[in-house]
PDB file of C-alpha atoms and ligand atoms in Angstrom:
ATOM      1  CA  UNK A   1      33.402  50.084 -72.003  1.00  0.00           C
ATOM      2  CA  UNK A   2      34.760  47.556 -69.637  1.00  0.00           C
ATOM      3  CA  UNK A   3      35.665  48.922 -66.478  1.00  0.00           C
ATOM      4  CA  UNK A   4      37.143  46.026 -64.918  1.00  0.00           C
ATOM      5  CA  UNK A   5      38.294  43.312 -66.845  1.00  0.00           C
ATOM      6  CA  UNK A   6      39.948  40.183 -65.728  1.00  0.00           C
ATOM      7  CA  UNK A   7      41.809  37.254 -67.425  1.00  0.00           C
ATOM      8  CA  UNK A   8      42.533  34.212 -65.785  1.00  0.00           C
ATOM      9  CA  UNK A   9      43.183  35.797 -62.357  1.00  0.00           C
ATOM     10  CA  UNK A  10      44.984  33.911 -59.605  1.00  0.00           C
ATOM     11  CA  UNK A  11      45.857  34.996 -55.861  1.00  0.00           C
ATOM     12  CA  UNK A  12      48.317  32.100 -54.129  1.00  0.00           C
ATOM     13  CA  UNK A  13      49.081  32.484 -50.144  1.00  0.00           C
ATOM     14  CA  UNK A  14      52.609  30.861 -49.303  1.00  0.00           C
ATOM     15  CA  UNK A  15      51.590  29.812 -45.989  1.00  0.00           C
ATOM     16  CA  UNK A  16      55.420  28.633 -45.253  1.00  0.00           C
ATOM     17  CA  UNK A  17      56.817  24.621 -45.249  1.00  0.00           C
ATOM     18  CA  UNK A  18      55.610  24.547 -49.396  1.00  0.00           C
ATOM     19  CA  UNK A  19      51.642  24.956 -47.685  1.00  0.00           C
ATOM     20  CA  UNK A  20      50.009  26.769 -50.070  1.00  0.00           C
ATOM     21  CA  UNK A  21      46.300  28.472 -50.765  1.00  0.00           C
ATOM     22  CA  UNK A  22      44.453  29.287 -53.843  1.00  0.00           C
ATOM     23  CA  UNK A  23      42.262  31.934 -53.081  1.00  0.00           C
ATOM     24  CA  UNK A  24      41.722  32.713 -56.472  1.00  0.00           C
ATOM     25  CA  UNK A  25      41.266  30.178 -58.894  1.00  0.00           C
ATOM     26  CA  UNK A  26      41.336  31.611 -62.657  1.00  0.00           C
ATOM     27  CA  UNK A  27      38.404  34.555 -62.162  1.00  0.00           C
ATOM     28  CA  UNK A  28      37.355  35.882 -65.062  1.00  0.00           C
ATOM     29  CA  UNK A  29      35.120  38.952 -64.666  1.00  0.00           C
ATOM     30  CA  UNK A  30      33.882  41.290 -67.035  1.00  0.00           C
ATOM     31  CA  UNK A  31      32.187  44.847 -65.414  1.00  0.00           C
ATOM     32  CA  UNK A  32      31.135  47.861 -67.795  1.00  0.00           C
ATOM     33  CA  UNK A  33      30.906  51.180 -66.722  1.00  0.00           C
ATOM     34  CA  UNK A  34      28.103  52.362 -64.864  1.00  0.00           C
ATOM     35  CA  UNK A  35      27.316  48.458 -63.694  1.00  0.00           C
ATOM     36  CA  UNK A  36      25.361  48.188 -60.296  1.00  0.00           C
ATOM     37  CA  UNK A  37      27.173  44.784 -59.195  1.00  0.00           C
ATOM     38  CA  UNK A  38      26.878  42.291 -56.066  1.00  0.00           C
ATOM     39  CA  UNK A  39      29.017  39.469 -55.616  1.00  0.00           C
ATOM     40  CA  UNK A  40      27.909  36.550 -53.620  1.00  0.00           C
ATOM     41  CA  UNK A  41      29.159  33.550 -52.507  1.00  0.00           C
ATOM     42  CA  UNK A  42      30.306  31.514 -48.935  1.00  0.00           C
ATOM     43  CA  UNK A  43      32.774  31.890 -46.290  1.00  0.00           C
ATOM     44  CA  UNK A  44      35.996  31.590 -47.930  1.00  0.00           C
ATOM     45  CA  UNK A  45      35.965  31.376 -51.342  1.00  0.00           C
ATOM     46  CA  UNK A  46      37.612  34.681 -52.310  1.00  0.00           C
ATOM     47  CA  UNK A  47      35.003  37.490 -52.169  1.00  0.00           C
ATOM     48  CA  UNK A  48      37.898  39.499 -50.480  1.00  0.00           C
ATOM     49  CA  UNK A  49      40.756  38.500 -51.911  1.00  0.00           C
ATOM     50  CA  UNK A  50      38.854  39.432 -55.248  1.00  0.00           C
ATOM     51  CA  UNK A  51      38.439  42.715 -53.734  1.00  0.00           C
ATOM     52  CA  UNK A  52      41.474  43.490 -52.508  1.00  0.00           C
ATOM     53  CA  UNK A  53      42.674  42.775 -56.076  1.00  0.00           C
ATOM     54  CA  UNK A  54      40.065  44.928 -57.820  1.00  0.00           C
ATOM     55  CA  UNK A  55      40.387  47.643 -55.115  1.00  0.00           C
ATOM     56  CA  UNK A  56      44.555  47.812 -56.378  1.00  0.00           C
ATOM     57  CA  UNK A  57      45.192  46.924 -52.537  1.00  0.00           C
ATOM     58  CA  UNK A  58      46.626  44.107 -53.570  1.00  0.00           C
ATOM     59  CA  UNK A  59      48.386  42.216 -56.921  1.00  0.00           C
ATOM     60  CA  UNK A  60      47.207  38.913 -58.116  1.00  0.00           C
ATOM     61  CA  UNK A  61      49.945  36.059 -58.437  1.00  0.00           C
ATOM     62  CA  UNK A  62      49.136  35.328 -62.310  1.00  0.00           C
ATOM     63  CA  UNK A  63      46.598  36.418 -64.639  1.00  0.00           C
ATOM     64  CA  UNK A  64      45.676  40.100 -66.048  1.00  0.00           C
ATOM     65  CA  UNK A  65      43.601  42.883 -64.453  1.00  0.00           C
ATOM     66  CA  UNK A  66      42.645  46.093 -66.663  1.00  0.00           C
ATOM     67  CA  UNK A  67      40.887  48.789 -64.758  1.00  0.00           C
ATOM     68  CA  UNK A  68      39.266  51.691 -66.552  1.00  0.00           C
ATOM     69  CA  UNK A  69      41.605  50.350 -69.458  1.00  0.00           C
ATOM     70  CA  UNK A  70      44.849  50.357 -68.273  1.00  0.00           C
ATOM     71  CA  UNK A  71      46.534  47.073 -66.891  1.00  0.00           C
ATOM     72  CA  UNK A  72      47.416  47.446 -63.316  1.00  0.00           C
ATOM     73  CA  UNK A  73      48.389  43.602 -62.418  1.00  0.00           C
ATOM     74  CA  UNK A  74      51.967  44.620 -62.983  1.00  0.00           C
ATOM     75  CA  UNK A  75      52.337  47.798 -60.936  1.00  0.00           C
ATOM     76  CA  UNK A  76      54.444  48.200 -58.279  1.00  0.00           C
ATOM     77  CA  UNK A  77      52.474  49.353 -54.639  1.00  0.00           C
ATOM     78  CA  UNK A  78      53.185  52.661 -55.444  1.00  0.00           C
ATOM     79  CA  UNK A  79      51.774  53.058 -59.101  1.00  0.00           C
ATOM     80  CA  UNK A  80      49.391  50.982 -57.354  1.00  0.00           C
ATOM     81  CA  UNK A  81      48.345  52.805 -54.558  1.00  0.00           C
ATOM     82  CA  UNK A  82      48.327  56.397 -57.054  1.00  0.00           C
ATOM     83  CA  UNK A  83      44.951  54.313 -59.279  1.00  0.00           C
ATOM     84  CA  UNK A  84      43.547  53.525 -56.196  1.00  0.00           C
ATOM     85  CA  UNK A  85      43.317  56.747 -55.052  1.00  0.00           C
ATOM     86  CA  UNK A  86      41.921  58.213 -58.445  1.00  0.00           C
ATOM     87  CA  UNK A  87      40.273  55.254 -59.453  1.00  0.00           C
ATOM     88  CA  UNK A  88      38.342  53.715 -56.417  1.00  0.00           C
ATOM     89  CA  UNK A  89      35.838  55.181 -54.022  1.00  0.00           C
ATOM     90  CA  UNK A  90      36.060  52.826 -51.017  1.00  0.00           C
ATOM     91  CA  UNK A  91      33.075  51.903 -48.532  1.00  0.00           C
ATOM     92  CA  UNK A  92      32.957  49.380 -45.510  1.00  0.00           C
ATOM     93  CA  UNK A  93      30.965  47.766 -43.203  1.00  0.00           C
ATOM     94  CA  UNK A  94      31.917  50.041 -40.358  1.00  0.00           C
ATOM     95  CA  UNK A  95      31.784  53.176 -41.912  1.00  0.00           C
ATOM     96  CA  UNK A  96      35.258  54.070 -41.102  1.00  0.00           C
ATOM     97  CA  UNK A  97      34.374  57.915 -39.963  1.00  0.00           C
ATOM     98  CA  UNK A  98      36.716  60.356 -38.104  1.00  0.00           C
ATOM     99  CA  UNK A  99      34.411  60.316 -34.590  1.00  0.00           C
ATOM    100  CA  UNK A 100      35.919  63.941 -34.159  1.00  0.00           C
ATOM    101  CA  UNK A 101      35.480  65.426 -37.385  1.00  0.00           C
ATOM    102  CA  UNK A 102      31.851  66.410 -38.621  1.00  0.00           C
ATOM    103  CA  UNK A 103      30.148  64.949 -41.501  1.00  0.00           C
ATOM    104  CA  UNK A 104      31.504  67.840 -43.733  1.00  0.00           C
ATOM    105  CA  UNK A 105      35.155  67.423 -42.829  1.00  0.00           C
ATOM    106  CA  UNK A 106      35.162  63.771 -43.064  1.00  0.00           C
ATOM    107  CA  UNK A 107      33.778  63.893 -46.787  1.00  0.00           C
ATOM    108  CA  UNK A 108      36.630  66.560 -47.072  1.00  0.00           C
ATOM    109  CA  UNK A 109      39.452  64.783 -45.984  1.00  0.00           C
ATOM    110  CA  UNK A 110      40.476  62.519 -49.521  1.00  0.00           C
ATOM    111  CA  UNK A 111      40.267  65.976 -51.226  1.00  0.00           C
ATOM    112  CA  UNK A 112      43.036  67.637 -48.671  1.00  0.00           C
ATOM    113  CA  UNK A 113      45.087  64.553 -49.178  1.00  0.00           C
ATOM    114  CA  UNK A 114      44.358  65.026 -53.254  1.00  0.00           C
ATOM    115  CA  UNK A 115      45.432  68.492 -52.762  1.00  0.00           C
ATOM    116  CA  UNK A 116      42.252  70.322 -53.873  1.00  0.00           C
ATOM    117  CA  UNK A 117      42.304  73.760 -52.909  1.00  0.00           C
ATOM    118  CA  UNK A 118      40.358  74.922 -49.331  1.00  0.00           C
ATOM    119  CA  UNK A 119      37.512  76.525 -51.751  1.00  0.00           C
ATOM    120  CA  UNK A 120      36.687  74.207 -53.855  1.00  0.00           C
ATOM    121  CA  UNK A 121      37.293  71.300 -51.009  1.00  0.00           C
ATOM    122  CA  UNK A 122      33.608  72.869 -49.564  1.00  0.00           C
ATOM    123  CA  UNK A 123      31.860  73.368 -52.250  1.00  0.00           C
ATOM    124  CA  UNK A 124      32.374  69.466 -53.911  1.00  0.00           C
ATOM    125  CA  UNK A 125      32.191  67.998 -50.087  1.00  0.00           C
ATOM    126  CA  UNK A 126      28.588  69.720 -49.710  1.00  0.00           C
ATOM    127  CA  UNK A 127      27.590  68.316 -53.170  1.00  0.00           C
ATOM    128  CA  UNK A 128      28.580  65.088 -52.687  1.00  0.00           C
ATOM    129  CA  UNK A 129      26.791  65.161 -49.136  1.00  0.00           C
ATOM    130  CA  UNK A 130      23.806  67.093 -50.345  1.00  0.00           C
ATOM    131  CA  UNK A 131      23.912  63.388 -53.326  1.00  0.00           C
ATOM    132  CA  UNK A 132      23.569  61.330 -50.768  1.00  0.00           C
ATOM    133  CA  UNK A 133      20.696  63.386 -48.995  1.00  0.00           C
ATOM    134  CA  UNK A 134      22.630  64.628 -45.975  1.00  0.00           C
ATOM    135  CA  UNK A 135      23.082  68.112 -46.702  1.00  0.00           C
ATOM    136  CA  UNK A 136      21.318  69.001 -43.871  1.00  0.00           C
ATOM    137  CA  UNK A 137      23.678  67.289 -41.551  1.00  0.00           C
ATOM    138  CA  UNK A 138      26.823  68.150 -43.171  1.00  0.00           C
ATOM    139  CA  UNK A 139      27.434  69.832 -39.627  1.00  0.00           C
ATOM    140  CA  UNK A 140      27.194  66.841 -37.543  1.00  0.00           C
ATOM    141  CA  UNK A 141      29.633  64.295 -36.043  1.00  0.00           C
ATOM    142  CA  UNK A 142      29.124  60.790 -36.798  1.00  0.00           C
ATOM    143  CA  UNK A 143      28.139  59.771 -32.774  1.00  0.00           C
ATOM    144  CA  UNK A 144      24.789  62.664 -34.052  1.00  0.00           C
ATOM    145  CA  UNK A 145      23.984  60.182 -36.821  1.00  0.00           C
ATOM    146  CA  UNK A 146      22.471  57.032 -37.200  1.00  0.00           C
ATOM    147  CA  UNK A 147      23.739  54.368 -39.029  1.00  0.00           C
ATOM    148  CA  UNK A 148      22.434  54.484 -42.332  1.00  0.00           C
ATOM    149  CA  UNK A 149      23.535  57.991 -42.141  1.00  0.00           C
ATOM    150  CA  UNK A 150      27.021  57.661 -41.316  1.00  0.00           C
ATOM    151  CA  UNK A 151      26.907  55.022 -44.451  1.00  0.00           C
ATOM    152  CA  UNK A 152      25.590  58.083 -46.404  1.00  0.00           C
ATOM    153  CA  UNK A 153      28.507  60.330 -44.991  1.00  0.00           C
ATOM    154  CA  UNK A 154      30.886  57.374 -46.165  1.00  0.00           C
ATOM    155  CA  UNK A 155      29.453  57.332 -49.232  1.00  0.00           C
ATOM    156  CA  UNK A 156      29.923  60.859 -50.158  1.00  0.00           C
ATOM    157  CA  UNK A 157      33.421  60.562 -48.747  1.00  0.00           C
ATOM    158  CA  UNK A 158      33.582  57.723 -51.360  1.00  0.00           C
ATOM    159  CA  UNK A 159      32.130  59.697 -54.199  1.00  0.00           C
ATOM    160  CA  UNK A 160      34.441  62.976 -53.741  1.00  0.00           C
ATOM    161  CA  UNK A 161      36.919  62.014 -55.586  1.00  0.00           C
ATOM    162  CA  UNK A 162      34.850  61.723 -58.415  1.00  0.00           C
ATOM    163  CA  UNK A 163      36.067  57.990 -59.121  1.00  0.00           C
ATOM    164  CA  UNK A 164      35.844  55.495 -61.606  1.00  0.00           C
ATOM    165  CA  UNK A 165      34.039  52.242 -58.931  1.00  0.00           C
ATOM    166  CA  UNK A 166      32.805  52.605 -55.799  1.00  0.00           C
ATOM    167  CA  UNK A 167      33.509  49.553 -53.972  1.00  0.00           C
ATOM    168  CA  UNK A 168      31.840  48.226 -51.049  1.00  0.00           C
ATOM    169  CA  UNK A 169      32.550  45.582 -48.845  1.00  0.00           C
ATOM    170  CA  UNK A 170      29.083  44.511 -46.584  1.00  0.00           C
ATOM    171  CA  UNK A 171      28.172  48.301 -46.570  1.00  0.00           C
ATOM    172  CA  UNK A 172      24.873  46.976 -45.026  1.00  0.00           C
ATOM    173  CA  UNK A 173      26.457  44.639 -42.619  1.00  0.00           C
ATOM    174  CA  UNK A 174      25.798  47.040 -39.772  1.00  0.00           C
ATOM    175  CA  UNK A 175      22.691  48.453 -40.889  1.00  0.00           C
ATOM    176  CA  UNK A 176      19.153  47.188 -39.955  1.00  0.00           C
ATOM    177  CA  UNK A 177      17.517  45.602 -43.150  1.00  0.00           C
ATOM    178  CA  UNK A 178      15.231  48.306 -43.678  1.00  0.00           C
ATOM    179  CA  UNK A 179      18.401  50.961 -43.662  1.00  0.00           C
ATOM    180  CA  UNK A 180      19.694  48.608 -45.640  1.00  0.00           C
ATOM    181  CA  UNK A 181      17.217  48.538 -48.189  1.00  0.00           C
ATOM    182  CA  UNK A 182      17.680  52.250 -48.354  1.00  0.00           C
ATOM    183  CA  UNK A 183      21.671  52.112 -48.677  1.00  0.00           C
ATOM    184  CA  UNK A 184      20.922  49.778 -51.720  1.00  0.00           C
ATOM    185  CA  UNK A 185      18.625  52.257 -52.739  1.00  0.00           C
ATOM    186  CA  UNK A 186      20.927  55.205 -52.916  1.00  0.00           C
ATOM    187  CA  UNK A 187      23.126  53.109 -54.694  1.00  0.00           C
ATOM    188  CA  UNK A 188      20.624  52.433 -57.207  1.00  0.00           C
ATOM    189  CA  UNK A 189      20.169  56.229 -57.619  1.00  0.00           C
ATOM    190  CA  UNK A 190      24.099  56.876 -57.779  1.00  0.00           C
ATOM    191  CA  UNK A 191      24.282  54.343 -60.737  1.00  0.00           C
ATOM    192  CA  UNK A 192      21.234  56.240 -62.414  1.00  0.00           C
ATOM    193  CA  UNK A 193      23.646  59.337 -62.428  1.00  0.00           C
ATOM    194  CA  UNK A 194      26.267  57.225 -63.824  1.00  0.00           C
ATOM    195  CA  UNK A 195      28.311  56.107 -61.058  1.00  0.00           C
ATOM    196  CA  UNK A 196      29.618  52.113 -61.136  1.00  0.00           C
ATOM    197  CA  UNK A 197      29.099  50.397 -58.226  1.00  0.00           C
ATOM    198  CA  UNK A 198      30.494  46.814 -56.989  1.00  0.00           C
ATOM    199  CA  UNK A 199      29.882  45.603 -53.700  1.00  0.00           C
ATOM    200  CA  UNK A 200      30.310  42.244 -51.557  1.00  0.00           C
ATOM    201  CA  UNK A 201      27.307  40.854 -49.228  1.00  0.00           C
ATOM    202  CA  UNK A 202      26.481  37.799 -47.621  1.00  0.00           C
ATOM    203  CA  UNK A 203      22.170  38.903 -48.133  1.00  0.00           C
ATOM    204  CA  UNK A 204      20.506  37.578 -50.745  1.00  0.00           C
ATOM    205  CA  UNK A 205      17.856  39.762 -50.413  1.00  0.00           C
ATOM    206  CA  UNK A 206      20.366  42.708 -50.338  1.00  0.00           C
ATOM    207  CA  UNK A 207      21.926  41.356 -53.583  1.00  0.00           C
ATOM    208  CA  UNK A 208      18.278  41.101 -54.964  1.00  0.00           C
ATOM    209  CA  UNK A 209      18.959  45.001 -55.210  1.00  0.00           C
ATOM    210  CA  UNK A 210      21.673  45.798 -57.251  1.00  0.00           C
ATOM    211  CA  UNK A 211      21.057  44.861 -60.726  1.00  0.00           C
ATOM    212  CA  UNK A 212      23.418  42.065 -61.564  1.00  0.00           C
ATOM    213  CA  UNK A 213      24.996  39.510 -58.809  1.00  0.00           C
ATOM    214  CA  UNK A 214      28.559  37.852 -59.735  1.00  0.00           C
ATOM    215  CA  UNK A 215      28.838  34.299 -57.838  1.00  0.00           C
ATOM    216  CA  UNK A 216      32.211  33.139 -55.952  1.00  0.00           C
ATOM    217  CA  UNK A 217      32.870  29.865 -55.420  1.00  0.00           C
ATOM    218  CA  UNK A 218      36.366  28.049 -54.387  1.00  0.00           C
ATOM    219  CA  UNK A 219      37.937  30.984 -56.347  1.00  0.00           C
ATOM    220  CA  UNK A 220      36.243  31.401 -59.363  1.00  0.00           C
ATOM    221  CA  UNK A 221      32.976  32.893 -60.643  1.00  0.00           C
ATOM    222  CA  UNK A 222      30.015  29.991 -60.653  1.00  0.00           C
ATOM    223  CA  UNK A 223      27.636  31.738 -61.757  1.00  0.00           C
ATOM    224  CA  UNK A 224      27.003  35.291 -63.261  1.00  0.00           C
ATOM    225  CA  UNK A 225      23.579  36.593 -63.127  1.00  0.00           C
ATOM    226  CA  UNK A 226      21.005  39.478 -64.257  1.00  0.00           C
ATOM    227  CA  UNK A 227      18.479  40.360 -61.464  1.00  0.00           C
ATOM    228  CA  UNK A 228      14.775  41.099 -61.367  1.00  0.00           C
ATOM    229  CA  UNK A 229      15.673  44.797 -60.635  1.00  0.00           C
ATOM    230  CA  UNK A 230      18.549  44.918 -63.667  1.00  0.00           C
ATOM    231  CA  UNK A 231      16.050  42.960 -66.373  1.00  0.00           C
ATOM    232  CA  UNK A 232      13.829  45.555 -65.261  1.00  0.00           C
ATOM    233  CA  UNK A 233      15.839  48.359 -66.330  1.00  0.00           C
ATOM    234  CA  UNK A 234      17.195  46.394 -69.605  1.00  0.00           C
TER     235      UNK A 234
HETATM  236  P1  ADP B   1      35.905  35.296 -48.412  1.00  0.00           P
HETATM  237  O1  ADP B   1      36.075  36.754 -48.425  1.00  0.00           O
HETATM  238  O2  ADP B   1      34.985  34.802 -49.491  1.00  0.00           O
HETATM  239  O3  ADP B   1      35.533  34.763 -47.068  1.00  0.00           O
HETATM  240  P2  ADP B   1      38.789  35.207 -48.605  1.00  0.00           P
HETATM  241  O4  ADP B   1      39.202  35.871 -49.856  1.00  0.00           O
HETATM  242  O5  ADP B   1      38.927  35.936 -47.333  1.00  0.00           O
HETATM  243  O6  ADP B   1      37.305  34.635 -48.793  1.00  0.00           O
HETATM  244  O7  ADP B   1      39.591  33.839 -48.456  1.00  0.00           O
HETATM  245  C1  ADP B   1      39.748  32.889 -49.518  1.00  0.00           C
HETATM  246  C2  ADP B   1      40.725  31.816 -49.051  1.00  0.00           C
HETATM  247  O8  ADP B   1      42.017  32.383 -48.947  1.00  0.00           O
HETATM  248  C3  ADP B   1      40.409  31.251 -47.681  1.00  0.00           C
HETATM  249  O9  ADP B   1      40.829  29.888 -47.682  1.00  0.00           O
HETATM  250  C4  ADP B   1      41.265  32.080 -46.747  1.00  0.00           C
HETATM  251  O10 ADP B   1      41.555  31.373 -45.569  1.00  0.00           O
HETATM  252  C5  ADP B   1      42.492  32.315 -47.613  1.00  0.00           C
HETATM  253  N1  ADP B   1      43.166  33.596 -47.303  1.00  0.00           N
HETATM  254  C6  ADP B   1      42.635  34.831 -47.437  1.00  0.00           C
HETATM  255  N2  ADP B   1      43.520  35.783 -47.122  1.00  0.00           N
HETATM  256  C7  ADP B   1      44.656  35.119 -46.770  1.00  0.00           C
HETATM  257  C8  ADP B   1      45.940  35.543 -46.344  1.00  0.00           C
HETATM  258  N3  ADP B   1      46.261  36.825 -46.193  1.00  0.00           N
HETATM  259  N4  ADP B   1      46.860  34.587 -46.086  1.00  0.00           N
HETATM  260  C9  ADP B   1      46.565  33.282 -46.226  1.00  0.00           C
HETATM  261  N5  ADP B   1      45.368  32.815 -46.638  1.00  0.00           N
HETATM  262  C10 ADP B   1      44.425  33.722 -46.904  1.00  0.00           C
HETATM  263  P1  ADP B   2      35.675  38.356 -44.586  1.00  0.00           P
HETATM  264  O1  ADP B   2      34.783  38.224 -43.388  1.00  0.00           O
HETATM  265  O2  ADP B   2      35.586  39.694 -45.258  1.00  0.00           O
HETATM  266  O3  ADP B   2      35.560  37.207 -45.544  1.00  0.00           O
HETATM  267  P2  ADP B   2      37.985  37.130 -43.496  1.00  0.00           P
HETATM  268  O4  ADP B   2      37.562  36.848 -42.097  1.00  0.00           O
HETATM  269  O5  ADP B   2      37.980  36.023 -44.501  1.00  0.00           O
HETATM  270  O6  ADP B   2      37.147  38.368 -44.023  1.00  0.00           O
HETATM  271  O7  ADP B   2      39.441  37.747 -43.494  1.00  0.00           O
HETATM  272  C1  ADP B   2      39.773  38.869 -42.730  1.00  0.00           C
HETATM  273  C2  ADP B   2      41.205  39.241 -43.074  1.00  0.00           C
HETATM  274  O8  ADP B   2      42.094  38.172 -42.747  1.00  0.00           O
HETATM  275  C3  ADP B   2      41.397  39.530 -44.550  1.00  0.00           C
HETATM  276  O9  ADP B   2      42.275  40.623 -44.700  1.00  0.00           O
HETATM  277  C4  ADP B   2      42.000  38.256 -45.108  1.00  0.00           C
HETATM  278  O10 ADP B   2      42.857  38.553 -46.203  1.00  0.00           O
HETATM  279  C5  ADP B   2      42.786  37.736 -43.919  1.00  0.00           C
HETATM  280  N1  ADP B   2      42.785  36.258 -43.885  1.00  0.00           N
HETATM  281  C6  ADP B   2      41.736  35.451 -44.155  1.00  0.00           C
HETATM  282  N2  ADP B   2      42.085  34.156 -44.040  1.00  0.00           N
HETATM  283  C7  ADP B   2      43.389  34.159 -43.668  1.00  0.00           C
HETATM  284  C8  ADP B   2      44.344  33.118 -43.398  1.00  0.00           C
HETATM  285  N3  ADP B   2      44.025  31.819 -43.499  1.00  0.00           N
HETATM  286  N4  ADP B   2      45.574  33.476 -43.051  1.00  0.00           N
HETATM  287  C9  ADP B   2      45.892  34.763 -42.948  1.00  0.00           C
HETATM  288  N5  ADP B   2      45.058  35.782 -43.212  1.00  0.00           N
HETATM  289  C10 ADP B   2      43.819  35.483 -43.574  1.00  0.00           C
END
């Protein structure tokens, strides 16, 4: 089933005196569930505009957005902001970790804001850590960690909720490529288990990874293909 769906999507910026920019052109984008998804493309032609859109962070100025089959391009921010948080496992570049808080609490923290009980808060923040292979860390604090392990510790933070996308925005960018490789990797794994995974990167040999790469170019998709990895698994 299609777990994000677009139709004719377009995101105008009013830059004042009638100066205007098209960000996004018409996008139409298609992603089933349990996709493994990178999308590509240069400086400035709407990878995050597209994502801010997808993520429910933002609304698009015409056009039609379902996610997990409900049309959300004509929420208000606060219907908006309620999908996103059940609907969308955010990860970023720079891991975005409490530096105080150990790995444990950190993957805790959307569940106390989703007002899970203390009990079960534990128990589904060490399974989601233990997913991502850092169960025996769960006691550190990110400045203890490397990199690619504070992008695991984001990760399970991203996965707690038990959402419908992850969505990641250069989660290697900071990473070496090897740790990359290995982020990608656990990705790859998550989407075996049935997770859906869209992220943005500038690598091609990072994209080369996930199993089908979406191509953005002056605000629309250019080209839309299958990888070596994702024929593979066809
Ligand atoms: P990318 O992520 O691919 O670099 P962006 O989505 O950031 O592309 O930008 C697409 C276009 O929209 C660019 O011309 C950029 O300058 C413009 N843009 C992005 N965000 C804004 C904004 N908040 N206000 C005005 N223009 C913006
Ligand atoms: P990225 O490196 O992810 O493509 P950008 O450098 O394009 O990010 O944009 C960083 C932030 O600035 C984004 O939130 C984007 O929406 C905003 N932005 C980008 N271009 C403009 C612009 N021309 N005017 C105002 N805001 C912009």
């Amino acid at each position: 089933s299609c777990i994000i769906c677009t139709e004719d999507l377009w995101k105008t910026y009013d830059m004042g005196s009638e100066q205007q920019v098209h960000a996004l052109r018409g996008v139409n984008l298609r992603i089933e569930r349990n996709e493994y998804v990178a999308i590509m493309g240069p400086s400035g032609s709407g990878k995050s505009t597209l994502m801010n859109l997808i993520g429910c962070l933002d609304t698009p100025s015409k056009g039609l957005y379902w996610l997990n089959s409900q049309l959300v391009s004509e929420l208000d921010d606060d219907e908006l902001a309620r999908i996103r948080n059940k609907e969308i496992g955010f990860v970023f570049q720079t891991f975005n970790l409490l530096a105080r808080a150990t790995a444990l609490h950190n993957v805790e923290l959307p569940l106390i804001y989703a007002g899970v009980p203390a009990s079960e808060r534990i128990e589904r923040a060490k399974d989601s850590l233990t997913k991502v292979g850092m169960g025996p860390r769960m006691h550190h604090k990110p400045n203890e960690l490397s990199g690619g392990q504070r992008q695991r510790v984001a990760i399970a933070r991203a996965l707690v909720n038990r959402p419908s996308i992850i969505l990641a925005d250069e989660p290697t960018g900071n990473l070496d490529s090897q740790t990359g490789v290995e982020i990608m990797a656990l990705f790859d794994t998550l989407q075996s288990q049935g997770n859906t995974i869209v992220l943005v990167t500038h690598e091609h040999d990072i994209a080369e990874y996930a199993h089908r790469v979406v191509y953005i170019k002056d605000g629309v998709v250019s080209r839309d293909e299958v990888t070596e990895r994702g024929a593979s698994l066809a």
